[in-house]
């Protein structure tokens, strides 16, 4: 059974850091593209970052470039999102998702097949 489970969210002060994890079961993450998305209240779900299969090319939204880093541990079958210099506008529910068909537009959530349940990130003083 294909399953993605996110963890690592929480409350952090502006300027702080968090590392989100996305653990996969039922398939091998390295074979597919995995993305991180977020959704704030009243807003559409937006692409934050993704890492491609095998070669591990990485992509980032302009709003997080230089602050967030996506990575993958093939032994643990887990993808991470290291988030530094967090801002209040980063507050959202963060989701990981996998595309079994190689997305044409990495930041389009409609391209992705399987989703985790989400983890809340709140940046506030």
Short mmCIF file of N, CA and C in Angstrom, two decimals:
data_model
loop_
_atom_site.label_atom_id
_atom_site.label_comp_id
_atom_site.label_asym_id
_atom_site.label_seq_id
_atom_site.Cartn_x
_atom_site.Cartn_y
_atom_site.Cartn_z
N UNK A 1 0.85 -1.19 0.00
CA UNK A 1 0.00 0.00 0.00
C UNK A 1 0.88 1.24 0.00
N UNK A 2 0.63 2.14 -0.94
CA UNK A 2 1.41 3.37 -1.04
C UNK A 2 1.00 4.32 0.08
N UNK A 3 1.98 4.83 0.80
CA UNK A 3 1.70 5.74 1.89
C UNK A 3 2.83 6.73 2.05
N UNK A 4 2.46 7.99 2.32
CA UNK A 4 3.41 9.06 2.64
C UNK A 4 3.02 9.64 3.99
N UNK A 5 3.98 9.78 4.87
CA UNK A 5 3.70 10.31 6.21
C UNK A 5 4.68 11.45 6.50
N UNK A 6 4.11 12.64 6.70
CA UNK A 6 4.93 13.81 7.03
C UNK A 6 5.07 13.94 8.54
N UNK A 7 6.17 14.55 8.94
CA UNK A 7 6.39 14.87 10.35
C UNK A 7 7.36 16.04 10.43
N UNK A 8 7.47 16.60 11.63
CA UNK A 8 8.46 17.66 11.85
C UNK A 8 7.91 19.06 11.93
N UNK A 9 6.62 19.22 11.72
CA UNK A 9 6.04 20.55 11.82
C UNK A 9 5.97 21.02 13.26
N UNK A 10 5.60 22.28 13.43
CA UNK A 10 5.48 22.82 14.78
C UNK A 10 5.43 24.32 14.77
N UNK A 11 5.59 24.89 15.96
CA UNK A 11 5.60 26.33 16.14
C UNK A 11 7.05 26.80 16.28
N UNK A 12 7.41 27.81 15.52
CA UNK A 12 8.78 28.33 15.56
C UNK A 12 8.74 29.85 15.43
N UNK A 13 9.70 30.50 16.03
CA UNK A 13 9.77 31.96 15.94
C UNK A 13 10.34 32.38 14.60
N UNK A 14 10.01 33.58 14.14
CA UNK A 14 10.61 34.09 12.90
C UNK A 14 12.14 34.02 12.97
N UNK A 15 12.73 33.58 11.87
CA UNK A 15 14.17 33.40 11.82
C UNK A 15 14.63 32.02 12.22
N UNK A 16 13.72 31.22 12.75
CA UNK A 16 14.05 29.88 13.20
C UNK A 16 14.06 28.86 12.07
N UNK A 17 14.27 27.61 12.46
CA UNK A 17 14.40 26.52 11.49
C UNK A 17 13.54 25.32 11.90
N UNK A 18 13.15 24.58 10.88
CA UNK A 18 12.47 23.30 11.08
C UNK A 18 12.92 22.37 9.98
N UNK A 19 12.88 21.08 10.25
CA UNK A 19 13.12 20.10 9.20
C UNK A 19 11.91 19.17 9.12
N UNK A 20 11.29 19.16 7.97
CA UNK A 20 10.16 18.28 7.72
C UNK A 20 10.65 16.99 7.10
N UNK A 21 9.98 15.89 7.46
CA UNK A 21 10.29 14.59 6.90
C UNK A 21 9.06 14.03 6.19
N UNK A 22 9.32 13.29 5.14
CA UNK A 22 8.26 12.61 4.38
C UNK A 22 8.72 11.18 4.18
N UNK A 23 8.18 10.28 5.00
CA UNK A 23 8.56 8.88 4.94
C UNK A 23 7.60 8.12 4.04
N UNK A 24 8.14 7.34 3.12
CA UNK A 24 7.33 6.60 2.17
C UNK A 24 7.33 5.11 2.49
N UNK A 25 6.22 4.47 2.20
CA UNK A 25 6.12 3.02 2.30
C UNK A 25 5.31 2.51 1.12
N UNK A 26 5.60 1.27 0.73
CA UNK A 26 4.87 0.67 -0.38
C UNK A 26 5.47 0.95 -1.75
N UNK A 27 6.49 1.79 -1.80
CA UNK A 27 7.17 2.07 -3.06
C UNK A 27 8.52 2.71 -2.73
N UNK A 28 9.36 2.85 -3.75
CA UNK A 28 10.70 3.42 -3.57
C UNK A 28 10.71 4.86 -4.04
N UNK A 29 10.97 5.78 -3.12
CA UNK A 29 10.93 7.21 -3.45
C UNK A 29 11.91 7.59 -4.55
N UNK A 30 13.05 6.96 -4.57
CA UNK A 30 14.10 7.30 -5.53
C UNK A 30 13.64 7.13 -6.97
N UNK A 31 12.61 6.33 -7.20
CA UNK A 31 12.15 6.07 -8.57
C UNK A 31 11.27 7.19 -9.13
N UNK A 32 10.80 8.09 -8.25
CA UNK A 32 9.79 9.06 -8.66
C UNK A 32 10.12 10.46 -8.16
N UNK A 33 9.46 11.43 -8.75
CA UNK A 33 9.58 12.80 -8.28
C UNK A 33 8.73 13.00 -7.03
N UNK A 34 9.31 13.66 -6.05
CA UNK A 34 8.59 13.98 -4.83
C UNK A 34 8.60 15.48 -4.61
N UNK A 35 7.45 16.01 -4.28
CA UNK A 35 7.34 17.44 -4.07
C UNK A 35 6.83 17.78 -2.69
N UNK A 36 7.16 19.01 -2.26
CA UNK A 36 6.58 19.59 -1.05
C UNK A 36 5.67 20.73 -1.48
N UNK A 37 4.49 20.75 -0.90
CA UNK A 37 3.51 21.79 -1.16
C UNK A 37 3.07 22.38 0.17
N UNK A 38 2.45 23.52 0.11
CA UNK A 38 1.89 24.10 1.33
C UNK A 38 0.58 24.80 1.00
N UNK A 39 -0.25 24.88 2.03
CA UNK A 39 -1.54 25.55 1.85
C UNK A 39 -1.86 26.34 3.12
N UNK A 40 -1.96 27.63 2.95
CA UNK A 40 -2.34 28.51 4.05
C UNK A 40 -3.85 28.71 4.01
N UNK A 41 -4.45 29.07 5.13
CA UNK A 41 -5.91 29.27 5.17
C UNK A 41 -6.37 30.27 4.12
N UNK A 42 -7.37 29.87 3.35
CA UNK A 42 -7.93 30.75 2.35
C UNK A 42 -7.12 30.87 1.07
N UNK A 43 -6.04 30.11 0.98
CA UNK A 43 -5.19 30.20 -0.21
C UNK A 43 -5.12 28.85 -0.91
N UNK A 44 -4.72 28.89 -2.18
CA UNK A 44 -4.56 27.66 -2.93
C UNK A 44 -3.28 26.93 -2.50
N UNK A 45 -3.27 25.65 -2.73
CA UNK A 45 -2.07 24.86 -2.47
C UNK A 45 -0.98 25.26 -3.47
N UNK A 46 0.21 25.50 -2.97
CA UNK A 46 1.29 25.94 -3.84
C UNK A 46 2.52 25.04 -3.72
N UNK A 47 3.24 24.91 -4.82
CA UNK A 47 4.46 24.12 -4.81
C UNK A 47 5.57 24.87 -4.12
N UNK A 48 6.29 24.19 -3.26
CA UNK A 48 7.41 24.76 -2.52
C UNK A 48 8.74 24.29 -3.09
N UNK A 49 8.83 22.96 -3.31
CA UNK A 49 10.08 22.40 -3.80
C UNK A 49 9.81 21.00 -4.31
N UNK A 50 10.71 20.49 -5.15
CA UNK A 50 10.61 19.08 -5.50
C UNK A 50 11.99 18.55 -5.82
N UNK A 51 12.10 17.23 -5.77
CA UNK A 51 13.33 16.54 -6.10
C UNK A 51 12.97 15.43 -7.08
N UNK A 52 13.70 15.39 -8.19
CA UNK A 52 13.36 14.44 -9.23
C UNK A 52 13.88 13.06 -8.89
N UNK A 53 13.41 12.08 -9.65
CA UNK A 53 13.87 10.71 -9.44
C UNK A 53 15.33 10.57 -9.80
N UNK A 54 15.96 9.56 -9.29
CA UNK A 54 17.35 9.17 -9.60
C UNK A 54 18.36 10.31 -9.52
N UNK A 55 18.39 11.16 -10.56
CA UNK A 55 19.40 12.23 -10.61
C UNK A 55 19.24 13.23 -9.48
N UNK A 56 18.03 13.32 -8.94
CA UNK A 56 17.81 14.19 -7.80
C UNK A 56 17.93 15.67 -8.09
N UNK A 57 17.48 16.09 -9.26
CA UNK A 57 17.44 17.53 -9.54
C UNK A 57 16.45 18.18 -8.59
N UNK A 58 16.77 19.37 -8.16
CA UNK A 58 15.92 20.06 -7.20
C UNK A 58 15.37 21.35 -7.78
N UNK A 59 14.19 21.70 -7.35
CA UNK A 59 13.50 22.90 -7.82
C UNK A 59 12.88 23.58 -6.60
N UNK A 60 12.83 24.91 -6.67
CA UNK A 60 12.29 25.68 -5.55
C UNK A 60 11.42 26.82 -6.05
N UNK A 61 10.41 27.12 -5.27
CA UNK A 61 9.64 28.33 -5.51
C UNK A 61 10.52 29.54 -5.19
N UNK A 62 10.31 30.63 -5.90
CA UNK A 62 11.12 31.83 -5.67
C UNK A 62 11.04 32.29 -4.22
N UNK A 63 9.89 32.10 -3.60
CA UNK A 63 9.68 32.60 -2.24
C UNK A 63 10.52 31.87 -1.20
N UNK A 64 11.07 30.70 -1.55
CA UNK A 64 11.83 29.92 -0.55
C UNK A 64 13.28 29.69 -0.98
N UNK A 65 13.64 30.11 -2.17
CA UNK A 65 15.02 29.91 -2.65
C UNK A 65 16.02 30.53 -1.70
N UNK A 66 17.06 29.77 -1.40
CA UNK A 66 18.10 30.25 -0.50
C UNK A 66 17.79 30.01 0.97
N UNK A 67 16.55 29.63 1.27
CA UNK A 67 16.16 29.38 2.67
C UNK A 67 15.81 27.93 2.91
N UNK A 68 15.19 27.27 1.93
CA UNK A 68 14.76 25.89 2.06
C UNK A 68 15.67 24.98 1.22
N UNK A 69 15.85 23.75 1.72
CA UNK A 69 16.63 22.76 0.99
C UNK A 69 15.92 21.42 1.04
N UNK A 70 15.71 20.84 -0.14
CA UNK A 70 15.09 19.52 -0.22
C UNK A 70 16.19 18.48 -0.41
N UNK A 71 16.00 17.31 0.21
CA UNK A 71 16.99 16.24 0.06
C UNK A 71 16.28 14.91 0.23
N UNK A 72 17.01 13.86 -0.12
CA UNK A 72 16.40 12.51 -0.05
C UNK A 72 17.43 11.55 0.53
N UNK A 73 16.96 10.68 1.41
CA UNK A 73 17.77 9.59 1.97
C UNK A 73 17.21 8.29 1.43
N UNK A 74 17.91 7.68 0.48
CA UNK A 74 17.39 6.48 -0.18
C UNK A 74 17.36 5.28 0.76
N UNK A 75 18.25 5.24 1.73
CA UNK A 75 18.25 4.14 2.69
C UNK A 75 17.00 4.19 3.57
N UNK A 76 16.67 5.40 4.00
CA UNK A 76 15.50 5.56 4.86
C UNK A 76 14.21 5.75 4.05
N UNK A 77 14.35 5.85 2.72
CA UNK A 77 13.17 6.06 1.86
C UNK A 77 12.38 7.28 2.33
N UNK A 78 13.10 8.34 2.56
CA UNK A 78 12.51 9.56 3.14
C UNK A 78 13.04 10.79 2.40
N UNK A 79 12.14 11.74 2.21
CA UNK A 79 12.52 13.05 1.66
C UNK A 79 12.39 14.08 2.77
N UNK A 80 13.33 15.02 2.80
CA UNK A 80 13.34 16.05 3.83
C UNK A 80 13.18 17.43 3.22
N UNK A 81 12.68 18.34 4.02
CA UNK A 81 12.67 19.76 3.66
C UNK A 81 13.24 20.53 4.84
N UNK A 82 14.47 20.99 4.68
CA UNK A 82 15.10 21.82 5.69
C UNK A 82 14.69 23.26 5.45
N UNK A 83 14.08 23.86 6.45
CA UNK A 83 13.55 25.22 6.31
C UNK A 83 14.28 26.13 7.29
N UNK A 84 15.01 27.08 6.77
CA UNK A 84 15.75 28.04 7.59
C UNK A 84 15.21 29.44 7.38
N UNK A 85 15.56 30.34 8.28
CA UNK A 85 15.15 31.75 8.18
C UNK A 85 13.65 31.86 7.93
N UNK A 86 12.91 31.14 8.72
CA UNK A 86 11.46 31.08 8.52
C UNK A 86 10.80 32.43 8.77
N UNK A 87 9.76 32.69 8.00
CA UNK A 87 9.01 33.94 8.06
C UNK A 87 7.55 33.64 8.41
N UNK A 88 6.84 34.60 8.96
CA UNK A 88 5.41 34.37 9.25
C UNK A 88 4.63 33.93 8.01
N UNK A 89 5.01 34.41 6.85
CA UNK A 89 4.29 34.03 5.63
C UNK A 89 4.56 32.58 5.20
N UNK A 90 5.47 31.89 5.87
CA UNK A 90 5.67 30.47 5.62
C UNK A 90 4.67 29.61 6.38
N UNK A 91 3.87 30.22 7.22
CA UNK A 91 2.86 29.48 7.99
C UNK A 91 1.86 28.83 7.06
N UNK A 92 1.70 27.51 7.20
CA UNK A 92 0.80 26.75 6.34
C UNK A 92 0.82 25.29 6.78
N UNK A 93 -0.07 24.51 6.21
CA UNK A 93 0.04 23.06 6.29
C UNK A 93 0.92 22.61 5.13
N UNK A 94 1.93 21.83 5.45
CA UNK A 94 2.87 21.36 4.44
C UNK A 94 2.57 19.90 4.11
N UNK A 95 2.55 19.61 2.82
CA UNK A 95 2.26 18.28 2.32
C UNK A 95 3.41 17.79 1.44
N UNK A 96 3.68 16.51 1.50
CA UNK A 96 4.55 15.92 0.48
C UNK A 96 3.68 15.09 -0.45
N UNK A 97 4.15 14.94 -1.66
CA UNK A 97 3.39 14.22 -2.67
C UNK A 97 4.35 13.60 -3.67
N UNK A 98 3.91 12.52 -4.28
CA UNK A 98 4.74 11.82 -5.26
C UNK A 98 4.00 11.69 -6.57
N UNK A 99 4.75 11.88 -7.65
CA UNK A 99 4.20 11.74 -8.99
C UNK A 99 4.81 10.52 -9.64
N UNK A 100 3.99 9.55 -9.98
CA UNK A 100 4.47 8.32 -10.59
C UNK A 100 4.68 8.47 -12.10
N UNK A 101 4.36 9.66 -12.65
CA UNK A 101 4.41 9.80 -14.10
C UNK A 101 5.31 10.95 -14.55
N UNK A 102 6.21 11.41 -13.70
CA UNK A 102 7.14 12.49 -14.04
C UNK A 102 6.40 13.77 -14.43
N UNK A 103 6.23 14.69 -13.52
CA UNK A 103 5.41 15.87 -13.76
C UNK A 103 6.00 16.77 -14.84
N UNK A 104 5.14 17.35 -15.63
CA UNK A 104 5.56 18.36 -16.60
C UNK A 104 5.77 19.70 -15.93
N UNK A 105 4.95 19.98 -14.95
CA UNK A 105 5.03 21.23 -14.20
C UNK A 105 5.16 20.85 -12.74
N UNK A 106 6.33 20.94 -12.18
CA UNK A 106 6.59 20.35 -10.87
C UNK A 106 5.75 20.98 -9.78
N UNK A 107 5.38 22.25 -9.93
CA UNK A 107 4.67 22.96 -8.87
C UNK A 107 3.15 22.87 -9.00
N UNK A 108 2.66 22.11 -9.98
CA UNK A 108 1.22 21.95 -10.16
C UNK A 108 0.75 20.76 -9.35
N UNK A 109 -0.03 20.96 -8.30
CA UNK A 109 -0.45 19.83 -7.46
C UNK A 109 -1.27 18.78 -8.21
N UNK A 110 -1.89 19.17 -9.33
CA UNK A 110 -2.70 18.22 -10.09
C UNK A 110 -1.84 17.14 -10.75
N UNK A 111 -0.54 17.38 -10.83
CA UNK A 111 0.34 16.41 -11.45
C UNK A 111 0.63 15.22 -10.54
N UNK A 112 0.35 15.34 -9.25
CA UNK A 112 0.83 14.37 -8.27
C UNK A 112 -0.25 13.34 -7.93
N UNK A 113 0.22 12.12 -7.69
CA UNK A 113 -0.68 10.99 -7.52
C UNK A 113 -1.01 10.65 -6.08
N UNK A 114 0.00 10.74 -5.22
CA UNK A 114 -0.19 10.35 -3.82
C UNK A 114 0.26 11.46 -2.90
N UNK A 115 -0.51 11.63 -1.81
CA UNK A 115 -0.28 12.74 -0.88
C UNK A 115 -0.22 12.22 0.55
N UNK A 116 0.58 12.92 1.34
CA UNK A 116 0.56 12.67 2.77
C UNK A 116 -0.58 13.44 3.42
N UNK A 117 -0.69 13.32 4.74
CA UNK A 117 -1.80 13.92 5.46
C UNK A 117 -1.52 15.37 5.83
N UNK A 118 -0.28 15.80 5.73
CA UNK A 118 0.08 17.18 6.03
C UNK A 118 0.60 17.36 7.44
N UNK A 119 1.43 18.39 7.61
CA UNK A 119 1.94 18.75 8.93
C UNK A 119 1.92 20.28 9.04
N UNK A 120 1.44 20.77 10.17
CA UNK A 120 1.28 22.22 10.36
C UNK A 120 2.61 22.87 10.72
N UNK A 121 2.90 23.95 10.03
CA UNK A 121 4.05 24.80 10.37
C UNK A 121 3.51 26.19 10.69
N UNK A 122 3.83 26.66 11.87
CA UNK A 122 3.40 27.99 12.30
C UNK A 122 4.63 28.80 12.69
N UNK A 123 4.79 29.95 12.04
CA UNK A 123 5.91 30.84 12.32
C UNK A 123 5.34 32.10 12.96
N UNK A 124 5.62 32.25 14.24
CA UNK A 124 5.03 33.36 14.99
C UNK A 124 5.87 33.65 16.22
N UNK A 125 5.88 34.92 16.61
CA UNK A 125 6.58 35.30 17.83
C UNK A 125 5.60 35.32 19.00
#
